[in-house]
Coordinates of C-alpha atoms in Angstrom, one line a residue:
Chain M
X1214 CA 2.5 -12.8 24.3
X1215 CA 4.4 -15.4 26.2
X1216 CA 7.9 -14.6 27.6
X1217 CA 10.5 -16.8 26.1
X1218 CA 14.1 -17.2 27.6
X1219 CA 16.5 -16.7 24.8
X1220 CA 20.0 -15.8 24.0
X1221 CA 20.3 -12.3 22.4
X1222 CA 21.6 -13.7 19.2
X1223 CA 18.7 -16.2 19.0
X1224 CA 16.1 -13.4 19.7
X1225 CA 17.7 -11.4 16.9
X1226 CA 17.4 -14.3 14.6
X1227 CA 13.7 -15.1 15.4
X1228 CA 12.8 -11.3 15.0
X1229 CA 14.5 -11.4 11.6
X1230 CA 12.7 -14.4 10.4
X1231 CA 9.4 -12.9 11.7
X1232 CA 10.1 -9.7 9.8
X1233 CA 9.9 -11.7 6.6
X1234 CA 13.6 -12.6 6.2
X1235 CA 14.0 -14.4 2.8
X1236 CA 17.8 -15.1 3.1
X1237 CA 20.7 -15.2 5.2
X1238 CA 24.2 -15.3 4.0
X1239 CA 26.9 -15.7 6.8
X1240 CA 30.3 -17.1 7.7
X1241 CA 31.2 -18.7 11.1
X1242 CA 33.0 -16.4 13.6
X1243 CA 32.7 -15.9 17.4
X1244 CA 30.7 -14.6 19.3
X1245 CA 27.9 -14.5 16.7
X1246 CA 27.8 -18.2 15.8
X1247 CA 24.3 -18.6 17.2
X1248 CA 22.9 -16.4 14.5
X1249 CA 23.8 -18.7 11.6
X1250 CA 23.2 -21.8 13.6
X1251 CA 19.6 -20.6 14.3
X1252 CA 19.1 -19.5 10.8
X1253 CA 20.3 -22.8 9.5
X1254 CA 17.9 -24.6 11.8
X1255 CA 14.7 -22.4 11.2
X1256 CA 14.9 -20.2 8.1
X1257 CA 14.7 -22.8 5.3
X1258 CA 11.7 -24.4 7.2
X1259 CA 9.9 -21.0 7.1
X1260 CA 10.2 -20.1 3.5
X1261 CA 13.8 -18.5 3.4
X1262 CA 17.2 -19.5 2.2
X1263 CA 20.3 -20.1 4.5
X1264 CA 23.6 -20.2 2.8
X1265 CA 27.1 -20.6 4.4
X1266 CA 29.2 -18.5 2.2
X1267 CA 33.1 -19.1 1.6
X1268 CA 34.0 -16.1 3.3
X1269 CA 32.7 -12.6 4.8
X1270 CA 33.5 -11.1 1.6
X1271 CA 31.3 -13.6 -0.4
X1272 CA 28.5 -13.5 2.2
X1273 CA 28.1 -9.7 1.9
X1274 CA 28.0 -9.7 -1.9
X1275 CA 25.4 -12.4 -1.8
X1276 CA 23.5 -10.1 0.5
X1277 CA 24.0 -7.3 -2.3
X1278 CA 22.5 -9.6 -4.8
X1279 CA 19.5 -10.8 -2.9
X1280 CA 18.9 -7.1 -1.7
X1281 CA 19.2 -6.0 -5.4
X1282 CA 16.5 -8.7 -6.2
X1283 CA 14.1 -7.2 -3.7
X1284 CA 13.9 -9.3 -0.9
X1285 CA 14.7 -9.0 2.8
X1286 CA 18.2 -10.4 3.5
X1287 CA 20.8 -10.1 6.2
X1288 CA 24.2 -11.3 7.4
X1289 CA 25.9 -11.2 10.6
X1290 CA 29.5 -11.2 11.8
X1291 CA 31.9 -10.1 14.4
X1292 CA 34.7 -7.6 14.2
X1293 CA 37.2 -9.0 12.1
X1294 CA 34.6 -10.4 9.8
X1295 CA 32.8 -7.0 9.5
X1296 CA 36.1 -5.5 8.4
X1297 CA 36.1 -7.9 5.6
X1298 CA 32.4 -7.1 4.7
X1299 CA 33.4 -3.2 4.4
X1300 CA 34.0 -3.3 0.6
X1301 CA 30.4 -4.6 0.2
X1302 CA 28.8 -2.5 2.7
X1303 CA 30.1 0.6 0.7
X1304 CA 28.7 -0.8 -2.5
X1305 CA 25.5 -1.6 -0.7
X1306 CA 25.3 1.9 0.6
X1307 CA 26.0 3.5 -2.8
X1308 CA 23.7 1.3 -4.7
X1309 CA 20.9 2.2 -1.9
X1310 CA 20.1 -1.5 -1.2
X1311 CA 18.1 -2.2 2.1
X1312 CA 19.7 -4.8 4.2
X1313 CA 20.4 -5.7 7.8
X1314 CA 24.1 -6.4 9.1
X1315 CA 24.8 -7.6 12.5
X1316 CA 28.0 -6.9 14.2
X1317 CA 28.3 -8.8 17.4
X1318 CA 31.5 -7.0 18.5
X1319 CA 34.5 -8.5 20.1
X1320 CA 37.8 -6.8 21.2
X1321 CA 40.4 -5.7 18.7
X1322 CA 42.2 -4.6 16.7
X1323 CA 43.5 -7.3 14.6
X1324 CA 42.3 -10.8 15.5
X1325 CA 41.8 -9.2 18.9
X1326 CA 39.9 -11.6 21.3
X1327 CA 36.4 -13.0 21.4
X1328 CA 35.3 -11.0 24.5
X1329 CA 32.8 -8.3 24.3
X1330 CA 33.8 -4.7 23.3
X1331 CA 32.7 -1.5 21.6
X1332 CA 35.7 -0.7 19.6
X1333 CA 34.0 -1.0 16.1
X1334 CA 31.9 2.3 16.9
X1335 CA 33.9 4.5 14.5
X1336 CA 33.9 1.7 11.7
X1337 CA 30.0 1.5 12.2
X1338 CA 29.1 5.1 12.5
X1339 CA 31.8 7.0 10.5
X1340 CA 31.9 4.8 7.3
X1341 CA 34.2 1.8 7.6
X1342 CA 34.4 1.2 3.9
X1343 CA 35.5 3.9 1.4
X1344 CA 33.5 6.8 0.1
X1345 CA 31.0 9.4 1.5
X1346 CA 28.2 7.0 2.9
X1347 CA 26.3 6.4 6.1
X1348 CA 24.7 3.3 7.8
X1349 CA 21.8 3.6 9.9
X1350 CA 23.3 2.0 13.3
X1351 CA 21.1 0.5 15.9
X1352 CA 22.4 -0.2 19.4
X1353 CA 20.3 -2.7 21.4
X1354 CA 20.6 -2.6 25.2
X1355 CA 19.1 -5.7 26.2
X1356 CA 17.9 -9.2 24.5
X1357 CA 14.2 -7.7 24.0
X1358 CA 15.9 -4.9 22.0
X1359 CA 18.1 -7.4 20.1
X1360 CA 14.8 -8.5 18.8
X1361 CA 12.9 -5.3 18.6
X1362 CA 15.6 -3.3 16.9
X1363 CA 16.0 -6.1 14.4
X1364 CA 12.4 -5.7 13.4
X1365 CA 12.9 -2.0 13.3
X1366 CA 16.1 -2.4 11.2
X1367 CA 14.3 -4.2 8.3
X1368 CA 11.6 -1.5 8.3
X1369 CA 14.2 1.4 8.3
X1370 CA 16.3 -0.4 5.5
X1371 CA 13.2 -0.6 3.3
X1372 CA 12.0 2.8 4.1
X1373 CA 15.2 4.5 3.4
X1374 CA 16.6 2.0 0.8
X1375 CA 19.9 2.0 3.1
X1376 CA 21.7 -0.6 5.0
X1377 CA 21.1 -0.9 8.6
X1378 CA 23.7 -2.2 11.3
X1379 CA 22.8 -3.9 14.5
X1380 CA 25.9 -3.0 16.8
X1381 CA 25.7 -5.5 19.5
X1382 CA 28.6 -7.1 21.5
X1383 CA 29.5 -10.4 23.0
X1384 CA 27.6 -10.0 26.2
X1385 CA 24.1 -8.9 24.5
X1386 CA 24.5 -11.7 21.9
X1387 CA 25.3 -14.6 24.5
X1388 CA 23.2 -13.7 27.5
X1389 CA 19.8 -14.8 28.2
X1390 CA 16.8 -12.8 29.1
X1391 CA 13.1 -13.1 28.6
X1392 CA 11.8 -11.8 25.4
X1393 CA 8.2 -11.2 24.0
X1394 CA 7.4 -11.4 20.2
X1395 CA 4.6 -9.6 18.7
X1396 CA 2.1 -11.9 17.6
X1397 CA 0.2 -10.0 15.0
X1398 CA 2.4 -11.3 12.4
X1399 CA 2.3 -8.3 10.2
X1400 CA 5.4 -7.7 7.9
X1401 CA 5.5 -4.1 6.9
X1402 CA 7.4 -4.7 3.6
X1403 CA 7.4 -2.0 0.9
X1404 CA 7.0 -2.1 -2.9
X1405 CA 10.5 -2.2 -4.6
X1406 CA 9.8 -1.1 -8.2
X1407 CA 13.6 -0.6 -8.4
X1408 CA 14.4 -4.4 -7.8
X1409 CA 16.2 -6.6 -10.5
X1410 CA 13.9 -9.5 -10.5
X1411 CA 13.3 -9.8 -14.3
X1412 CA 12.3 -7.1 -16.7
X1413 CA 8.7 -8.6 -17.4
X1414 CA 6.6 -5.8 -18.9
X1415 CA 8.7 -3.1 -17.7
X1416 CA 11.8 -1.3 -18.3
X1417 CA 14.9 -3.1 -17.2
X1418 CA 16.4 -2.1 -13.8
X1419 CA 19.9 -1.7 -13.0
X1420 CA 21.6 -2.1 -9.5
X1421 CA 24.8 -0.1 -9.8
X1422 CA 27.2 2.1 -7.8
X1423 CA 29.5 3.2 -10.7
X1424 CA 29.3 6.8 -11.9
X1425 CA 32.2 8.0 -13.8
X1426 CA 30.7 11.3 -15.0
X1427 CA 31.8 13.9 -12.3
X1428 CA 28.8 16.3 -12.6
X1429 CA 26.3 13.4 -12.6
X1430 CA 28.1 11.6 -9.7
X1431 CA 28.2 14.9 -7.8
X1432 CA 24.2 15.2 -8.1
X1433 CA 23.7 11.6 -7.2
X1434 CA 26.0 12.3 -4.0
X1435 CA 24.0 15.3 -3.1
X1436 CA 20.7 13.1 -3.6
X1437 CA 22.2 10.7 -1.0
X1438 CA 23.2 13.3 1.4
X1439 CA 19.6 14.8 1.3
X1440 CA 18.5 11.2 2.2
X1441 CA 21.1 11.1 5.1
X1442 CA 19.7 14.7 6.3
X1443 CA 16.1 13.4 6.2
X1444 CA 17.1 10.4 8.3
X1445 CA 18.9 12.5 10.9
X1446 CA 15.5 14.6 11.0
X1447 CA 13.3 11.6 11.5
X1448 CA 15.0 8.6 12.9
X1449 CA 17.0 9.8 16.0
X1450 CA 16.2 7.6 19.1
X1451 CA 17.5 7.5 22.6
X1452 CA 16.5 6.9 26.2
X1453 CA 17.2 9.2 29.2
X1454 CA 16.7 8.7 32.9
X1455 CA 17.1 11.2 35.8
X1456 CA 18.7 14.0 33.6
X1457 CA 16.5 16.7 34.7
X1458 CA 18.5 17.6 37.8
X1459 CA 21.7 15.8 37.2
X1460 CA 25.1 17.2 37.8
X1461 CA 26.7 14.3 35.8
X1462 CA 25.1 12.5 32.9
X1463 CA 26.4 9.2 32.0
X1464 CA 26.4 8.4 28.3
X1465 CA 26.5 4.8 27.1
X1466 CA 25.0 2.5 24.6
X1467 CA 24.7 -1.3 24.8
X1468 CA 26.3 -3.2 27.5
X1469 CA 28.0 -0.1 28.6
X1470 CA 24.7 1.6 29.2
X1471 CA 23.7 -1.4 31.4
X1472 CA 26.7 -0.8 33.5
X1473 CA 26.2 3.0 33.6
X1474 CA 22.5 2.4 34.6
X1475 CA 23.7 0.4 37.6
X1476 CA 26.3 3.1 38.5
X1477 CA 23.5 5.7 38.2
X1478 CA 21.3 3.7 40.6
X1479 CA 24.2 3.5 43.2
X1480 CA 25.0 7.0 42.8
X1481 CA 21.4 8.0 43.6
X1482 CA 21.3 6.0 46.6
X1483 CA 24.2 8.1 47.9
X1484 CA 22.3 11.2 46.9
X1485 CA 24.6 12.1 43.9
X1486 CA 22.6 13.7 41.1
X1487 CA 23.5 11.3 38.3
X1488 CA 21.4 10.8 35.1
X1489 CA 21.7 8.4 32.2
X1490 CA 21.5 9.2 28.5
X1491 CA 21.5 6.1 26.2
X1492 CA 21.7 6.6 22.5
X1493 CA 19.7 3.8 20.6
X1494 CA 20.6 5.2 17.0
X1495 CA 24.3 5.6 17.0
X1496 CA 23.9 7.1 13.5
X1497 CA 22.0 9.3 13.4
X1498 CA 23.4 10.2 16.7
X1499 CA 21.0 12.2 19.3
X1500 CA 23.3 15.2 19.2
X1501 CA 20.5 17.7 19.3
X1502 CA 19.2 16.4 22.6
X1503 CA 22.7 16.2 24.1
X1504 CA 23.3 19.9 23.1
X1505 CA 20.1 20.8 24.9
X1506 CA 21.1 18.9 28.0
X1507 CA 24.5 20.7 28.1
X1508 CA 25.0 23.4 30.5
X1509 CA 27.4 25.2 32.8
X1510 CA 27.9 23.1 36.0
X1511 CA 26.9 19.9 34.4
X1512 CA 29.4 17.3 33.4
X1513 CA 29.1 14.3 30.8
X1514 CA 30.7 10.9 31.4
X1515 CA 31.0 8.5 28.4
X1516 CA 31.0 4.9 29.5
X1517 CA 32.7 2.8 26.8
X1518 CA 34.3 -0.6 26.2
X1519 CA 36.8 1.1 23.8
X1520 CA 39.6 3.5 23.9
X1521 CA 37.0 6.1 23.8
X1522 CA 35.1 6.5 20.5
X1523 CA 31.5 7.6 21.1
X1524 CA 33.0 10.3 23.4
X1525 CA 33.9 12.2 20.3
X1526 CA 30.3 12.6 19.1
X1527 CA 29.4 13.5 22.6
X1528 CA 31.8 16.2 22.7
X1529 CA 30.8 17.3 19.1
X1530 CA 27.2 17.5 20.5
X1531 CA 27.9 19.4 23.6
X1532 CA 30.3 21.7 21.8
X1533 CA 32.4 22.7 24.8
X1534 CA 29.3 23.7 26.9
X1535 CA 30.1 21.1 29.4
X1536 CA 33.0 18.9 30.3
X1537 CA 33.0 15.5 28.8
X1538 CA 34.9 12.7 30.6
X1539 CA 35.5 9.0 29.9
X1540 CA 35.3 5.8 31.9
X1541 CA 36.3 2.8 29.9
X1542 CA 37.7 -0.7 29.8
X1543 CA 39.6 -2.3 27.1
X1544 CA 40.6 -5.8 25.7
X1545 CA 37.3 -7.3 26.4
X1546 CA 37.2 -6.2 30.0
X1547 CA 33.8 -4.9 31.1
X1548 CA 33.6 -1.9 33.3
X1549 CA 31.9 -2.4 36.7
X1550 CA 29.4 0.1 38.1
X1551 CA 32.0 0.8 41.0
X1552 CA 34.5 1.8 38.3
X1553 CA 31.9 4.3 36.9
X1554 CA 30.8 5.7 40.2
X1555 CA 34.4 6.3 41.2
X1556 CA 34.9 8.4 38.0
X1557 CA 31.6 10.3 39.0
X1558 CA 32.9 11.0 42.6
X1559 CA 36.3 12.3 41.0
X1560 CA 34.3 14.6 38.7
X1561 CA 31.9 15.7 41.4
X1562 CA 34.9 16.4 43.8
X1563 CA 36.8 18.2 41.1
X1564 CA 39.6 15.7 41.0
X1565 CA 39.7 15.5 37.3
X1566 CA 40.7 18.1 34.9
Chain L
X1185 CA 11.6 -4.9 -46.8
X1186 CA 12.9 -8.3 -45.5
X1187 CA 15.2 -7.8 -42.3
X1188 CA 18.2 -10.2 -42.7
X1189 CA 20.2 -9.2 -39.7
X1190 CA 19.5 -7.1 -36.7
X1191 CA 20.6 -6.5 -33.3
X1192 CA 19.5 -9.1 -30.6
X1193 CA 16.6 -7.8 -28.5
X1194 CA 18.7 -8.7 -25.3
X1195 CA 21.1 -6.0 -26.4
X1196 CA 20.4 -2.2 -26.0
X1197 CA 21.2 0.6 -28.5
X1198 CA 23.9 2.1 -26.2
X1199 CA 27.4 2.4 -28.2
X1200 CA 29.8 0.2 -26.6
X1201 CA 33.0 1.7 -25.3
X1202 CA 35.3 -1.1 -26.3
X1203 CA 38.3 -0.6 -28.2
X1204 CA 38.3 -0.9 -32.0
X1205 CA 39.2 -4.5 -32.7
X1206 CA 38.2 -5.9 -29.3
X1207 CA 36.2 -9.1 -29.4
X1208 CA 34.0 -8.1 -26.3
X1209 CA 31.3 -6.8 -28.7
X1210 CA 31.1 -10.1 -30.5
X1211 CA 30.7 -11.9 -27.1
X1212 CA 28.1 -9.6 -26.0
X1213 CA 26.3 -10.3 -29.2
X1214 CA 26.6 -14.0 -28.6
X1215 CA 25.2 -13.7 -25.2
X1216 CA 22.3 -11.6 -26.5
X1217 CA 21.5 -14.2 -29.2
X1218 CA 21.5 -17.1 -26.8
X1219 CA 19.1 -15.0 -24.5
X1220 CA 16.9 -14.2 -27.5
X1221 CA 16.8 -17.7 -28.8
X1222 CA 15.8 -19.3 -25.4
X1223 CA 13.1 -16.2 -25.0
X1224 CA 14.4 -15.6 -21.4
X1225 CA 15.1 -11.9 -21.7
X1226 CA 12.4 -10.9 -19.2
X1227 CA 13.4 -13.3 -16.6
X1228 CA 17.2 -12.9 -16.9
X1229 CA 19.2 -11.0 -14.4
X1230 CA 23.0 -10.3 -15.6
X1231 CA 25.8 -9.4 -13.2
X1232 CA 28.5 -7.2 -14.4
X1233 CA 32.0 -7.2 -13.3
X1234 CA 34.9 -4.9 -12.8
X1235 CA 37.4 -4.5 -15.7
X1236 CA 36.8 -3.8 -19.3
X1237 CA 33.1 -5.4 -19.1
X1238 CA 32.2 -3.0 -16.1
X1239 CA 29.7 -1.2 -18.3
X1240 CA 28.0 -4.5 -19.4
X1241 CA 25.0 -3.2 -17.6
X1242 CA 24.6 -0.6 -20.2
X1243 CA 24.7 -3.1 -22.9
X1244 CA 22.4 -6.1 -21.9
X1245 CA 18.7 -5.2 -22.3
X1246 CA 17.8 -7.1 -19.0
X1247 CA 17.8 -6.4 -15.4
X1248 CA 21.4 -6.0 -14.4
X1249 CA 23.5 -5.8 -11.4
X1250 CA 26.9 -4.3 -11.2
X1251 CA 29.2 -6.3 -8.8
X1252 CA 32.4 -5.4 -7.0
X1253 CA 35.7 -6.8 -8.5
X1254 CA 35.7 -10.6 -8.4
X1255 CA 32.4 -10.9 -6.5
X1256 CA 30.1 -11.6 -9.4
X1257 CA 29.5 -15.3 -8.6
X1258 CA 28.6 -14.3 -5.1
X1259 CA 26.3 -11.5 -6.2
X1260 CA 24.7 -14.2 -8.7
X1261 CA 24.4 -16.6 -5.9
X1262 CA 22.5 -14.3 -3.7
X1263 CA 20.1 -13.4 -6.6
X1264 CA 19.6 -17.1 -7.8
X1265 CA 19.0 -18.5 -4.3
X1266 CA 16.1 -16.1 -3.8
X1267 CA 14.8 -16.2 -7.3
X1268 CA 15.3 -19.7 -8.4
X1269 CA 13.0 -19.5 -11.4
X1270 CA 15.2 -16.5 -12.8
X1271 CA 17.9 -17.0 -15.3
X1272 CA 21.2 -15.5 -13.7
X1273 CA 24.5 -15.0 -15.5
X1274 CA 27.7 -13.3 -14.8
X1275 CA 30.1 -11.8 -17.3
X1276 CA 33.8 -11.7 -16.1
X1277 CA 37.2 -11.1 -17.3
X1278 CA 40.4 -13.0 -16.3
X1279 CA 41.5 -10.5 -13.5
X1280 CA 38.1 -10.5 -12.1
X1281 CA 37.5 -14.1 -12.3
X1282 CA 40.9 -15.9 -12.1
X1283 CA 42.7 -13.4 -9.7
X1284 CA 40.7 -11.3 -7.3
X1285 CA 37.7 -13.5 -7.6
X1286 CA 39.3 -17.0 -7.5
X1287 CA 37.4 -17.9 -4.3
X1288 CA 34.1 -16.6 -5.4
X1289 CA 34.2 -18.7 -8.7
X1290 CA 35.7 -21.9 -7.2
X1291 CA 33.0 -22.0 -4.5
X1292 CA 30.2 -21.1 -6.8
X1293 CA 31.4 -24.1 -9.1
X1294 CA 31.8 -26.3 -6.0
X1295 CA 28.4 -25.7 -4.8
X1296 CA 27.1 -26.6 -8.3
X1297 CA 25.4 -23.0 -8.2
X1298 CA 22.8 -23.0 -10.9
X1299 CA 24.2 -20.0 -12.8
X1300 CA 25.7 -19.2 -16.0
X1301 CA 29.3 -17.7 -16.2
X1302 CA 30.9 -16.0 -19.3
X1303 CA 34.5 -15.9 -18.7
X1304 CA 36.3 -13.7 -21.2
X1305 CA 40.1 -14.5 -21.1
X1306 CA 42.2 -12.2 -23.1
X1307 CA 45.3 -12.8 -21.0
X1308 CA 45.6 -9.2 -19.9
X1309 CA 43.9 -6.4 -17.6
X1310 CA 42.6 -4.2 -20.3
X1311 CA 40.6 -1.6 -18.5
X1312 CA 43.7 -0.6 -16.2
X1313 CA 46.0 -0.5 -19.3
X1314 CA 47.6 -3.6 -19.8
X1315 CA 49.0 -5.2 -16.6
X1316 CA 49.9 -8.9 -16.2
X1317 CA 46.9 -11.2 -15.7
X1318 CA 46.6 -14.4 -14.0
X1319 CA 46.1 -15.9 -17.5
X1320 CA 49.0 -13.9 -19.3
X1321 CA 51.2 -16.5 -20.9
X1322 CA 54.8 -17.2 -20.2
X1323 CA 57.0 -14.7 -21.9
X1324 CA 54.1 -12.2 -22.4
X1325 CA 55.3 -8.7 -22.2
X1326 CA 52.7 -6.3 -20.3
X1327 CA 53.0 -3.1 -18.4
X1328 CA 53.8 -5.1 -15.1
X1329 CA 56.0 -8.0 -16.9
X1330 CA 57.9 -5.5 -19.1
X1331 CA 60.6 -8.3 -19.9
X1332 CA 57.9 -10.9 -20.3
X1333 CA 56.3 -13.2 -17.7
X1334 CA 58.8 -15.5 -16.2
X1335 CA 57.9 -18.7 -13.9
X1336 CA 60.5 -17.7 -11.5
X1337 CA 59.0 -14.4 -10.8
X1338 CA 55.1 -14.8 -11.6
X1339 CA 54.5 -18.5 -11.7
X1340 CA 52.4 -20.2 -14.3
X1341 CA 49.2 -18.9 -16.2
X1342 CA 46.0 -20.3 -14.6
X1343 CA 43.7 -22.7 -16.6
X1344 CA 40.3 -22.1 -15.2
X1345 CA 38.4 -25.0 -17.1
X1346 CA 41.0 -27.5 -16.1
X1347 CA 41.0 -26.3 -12.5
X1348 CA 37.2 -26.2 -12.2
X1349 CA 37.0 -29.5 -13.8
X1350 CA 38.6 -31.1 -10.8
X1351 CA 35.3 -30.3 -8.8
X1352 CA 32.1 -32.4 -8.8
X1353 CA 30.0 -29.3 -8.9
X1354 CA 30.1 -28.0 -12.4
X1355 CA 27.8 -29.2 -14.9
X1356 CA 29.1 -27.6 -18.0
X1357 CA 32.7 -26.3 -18.7
X1358 CA 33.8 -25.3 -22.1
X1359 CA 36.7 -23.2 -23.8
X1360 CA 35.9 -21.6 -26.9
X1361 CA 37.6 -18.8 -29.0
X1362 CA 36.7 -15.8 -31.1
X1363 CA 39.6 -15.6 -33.6
X1364 CA 37.7 -16.5 -36.8
X1365 CA 34.1 -16.9 -37.6
X1366 CA 34.1 -20.7 -37.5
X1367 CA 35.0 -20.4 -33.9
X1368 CA 32.7 -17.6 -33.2
X1369 CA 29.7 -19.7 -34.2
X1370 CA 30.9 -22.5 -31.9
X1371 CA 31.3 -20.1 -29.1
X1372 CA 27.6 -19.0 -29.6
X1373 CA 26.5 -22.6 -29.4
X1374 CA 28.5 -23.1 -26.1
X1375 CA 27.2 -19.9 -24.5
X1376 CA 23.4 -21.0 -25.5
X1377 CA 24.3 -24.5 -24.1
X1378 CA 25.4 -22.7 -20.9
X1379 CA 22.2 -21.1 -20.5
X1380 CA 20.3 -24.2 -21.3
X1381 CA 22.1 -26.0 -18.5
X1382 CA 20.8 -23.3 -16.1
X1383 CA 17.3 -23.6 -17.6
X1384 CA 17.4 -27.3 -16.9
X1385 CA 18.5 -26.7 -13.5
X1386 CA 21.4 -29.0 -13.9
X1387 CA 23.9 -26.7 -12.1
X1388 CA 27.0 -24.6 -12.7
X1389 CA 27.8 -23.6 -16.2
X1390 CA 30.8 -21.8 -17.4
X1391 CA 31.9 -20.8 -20.9
X1392 CA 35.7 -19.5 -21.1
X1393 CA 35.9 -17.4 -24.3
X1394 CA 39.4 -16.7 -25.5
X1395 CA 39.6 -13.2 -26.5
X1396 CA 42.0 -10.5 -28.0
X1397 CA 43.0 -7.1 -26.7
X1398 CA 44.8 -5.7 -29.7
X1399 CA 45.4 -2.3 -27.9
X1400 CA 47.1 -3.5 -24.9
X1401 CA 48.8 -6.4 -26.7
X1402 CA 50.2 -3.7 -29.0
X1403 CA 49.1 -5.4 -32.2
X1404 CA 46.6 -4.7 -35.0
X1405 CA 43.3 -6.3 -34.5
X1406 CA 44.0 -8.8 -37.4
X1407 CA 47.5 -9.7 -36.0
X1408 CA 46.0 -10.0 -32.5
X1409 CA 43.4 -12.7 -33.7
X1410 CA 46.5 -14.6 -35.2
X1411 CA 48.4 -14.2 -32.1
X1412 CA 45.4 -15.7 -30.1
X1413 CA 45.4 -18.7 -32.3
X1414 CA 49.0 -19.4 -32.4
X1415 CA 49.8 -18.6 -28.6
X1416 CA 46.8 -18.9 -26.6
X1417 CA 45.1 -21.9 -27.9
X1418 CA 48.2 -24.3 -27.6
X1419 CA 48.2 -23.4 -23.7
X1420 CA 44.5 -23.1 -23.4
X1421 CA 43.1 -25.9 -25.5
X1422 CA 39.7 -25.5 -26.8
X1423 CA 37.0 -28.0 -25.9
X1424 CA 34.2 -29.4 -23.5
X1425 CA 35.8 -30.2 -20.0
X1426 CA 32.5 -31.1 -18.5
X1427 CA 29.0 -31.9 -19.7
X1428 CA 26.6 -33.7 -17.5
X1429 CA 24.1 -33.6 -20.4
X1430 CA 26.5 -35.8 -22.5
X1431 CA 26.8 -38.4 -19.8
X1432 CA 23.1 -38.7 -19.8
X1433 CA 23.3 -39.3 -23.5
X1434 CA 21.5 -36.2 -24.5

């Protein structure tokens, strides 16, 4: 169980290969380029296929084909490239194909920049493509989690026959931290009797998202929604620190949660009762636990590297019981713990509405 | 009782939705016959596209995937790369392959992707009710070129076999027609050849099948067959544009 110093993007890639990845289809875009480079270097030597597609659109459709053929498959990209993949992601969700999609988020909209941001939250957790569907969205908070949540992502994708998105960002992808990989080597793959891998000795299988008969389509949708309800009941994950006595609970995921944690530590040194709530699954969102934490006299402060997107889910969860404020930076700027702490002081001193 | 004619095993019993006089049914049968004759049904995975052939997954009696518009060659690539011993084909129309899916088909061909592509060119969008296609002929009247296709407004129809023949990747490229029984038989041979090329792992194979759309062309089925022969074949010459096995003297 040796510790290895790795970039987040590399740790994620290594974990995927260890999870039994059989194919990676990608297209270059910053700041996720370490992922395809790692895959090109290692995957073909370890029993998988690496292919650079002609576009993000093609890459996600290659994922559709390989996922439909029953193997563990993934793609990675960054914000503008993820926008291009949305058509394919909608089809994959509708056809109920398991796969992992990595978004190493950069700032947007448009071409934006290549600096870390969290502006793709809505796109990841509210849909992104057309139609009623959900992705399971996992938000790593350090390099170890870039690896661990990738492993979990493949397991959840197979378990629920659903696409999983790893919502990372440019900092988590590029920074180096020690990481430990489990050495048991067990790959928990499930049987896929629905896969299209040749109808030898069985009825043919069809991978499809088309349904033009409305009453049948509605029944299929209700089955899909039932699956989403089960996922909401079983797969919510989060971490919390110092929430019991907190007057202000900071809520943040990914890089923002790291900043928020530092802010919480500074605050506690000053005797301010500040806690931290870190969603790990962004969908399903840990709304029930946030609702339990909401009470009169307690405030929430969403820390985000976006215009304020996750804050909407926090507000839905606390449902008016507690006020919810925002501390954010935009354009690839990263908030500092001092910025967050200043906002905490404003809240505690009643200087915010 | 002796059976003299029957449905290929590679086709299902599902009644086809194609319009009366449409040649898709003939082309489906040719694909089914090719699969039967090579005894590859149980290892074949077909990829249906978007357009009139969107329901092809209901008609081919093998594992099938339904792809987004134009993306069938990418989906087929995804399958073939992880199941290299399987036989993978796409079945695409002209809007799907030559318009929205141009990048996917060109790059699959350039990579020499070891798949079989059945490209049905009827010079119009059928499913969406008769809009101009990238392969609509100059002067051809459609719902979106009501005064006839002009070079000034809409440019030239695209010749896919000739275009892909500029690449090194393809192993087999042929254009065939369905306007009479002699040509249907030739089309069947080309489609079978395109599967054999894949079976021999020689690379990318595409057969462009000239086809009719009597409903959207506004003609009787018989007149449509004549229109194909007189108008499409002069612009889209029939023939083999690439055959790596011919080079090898096979």
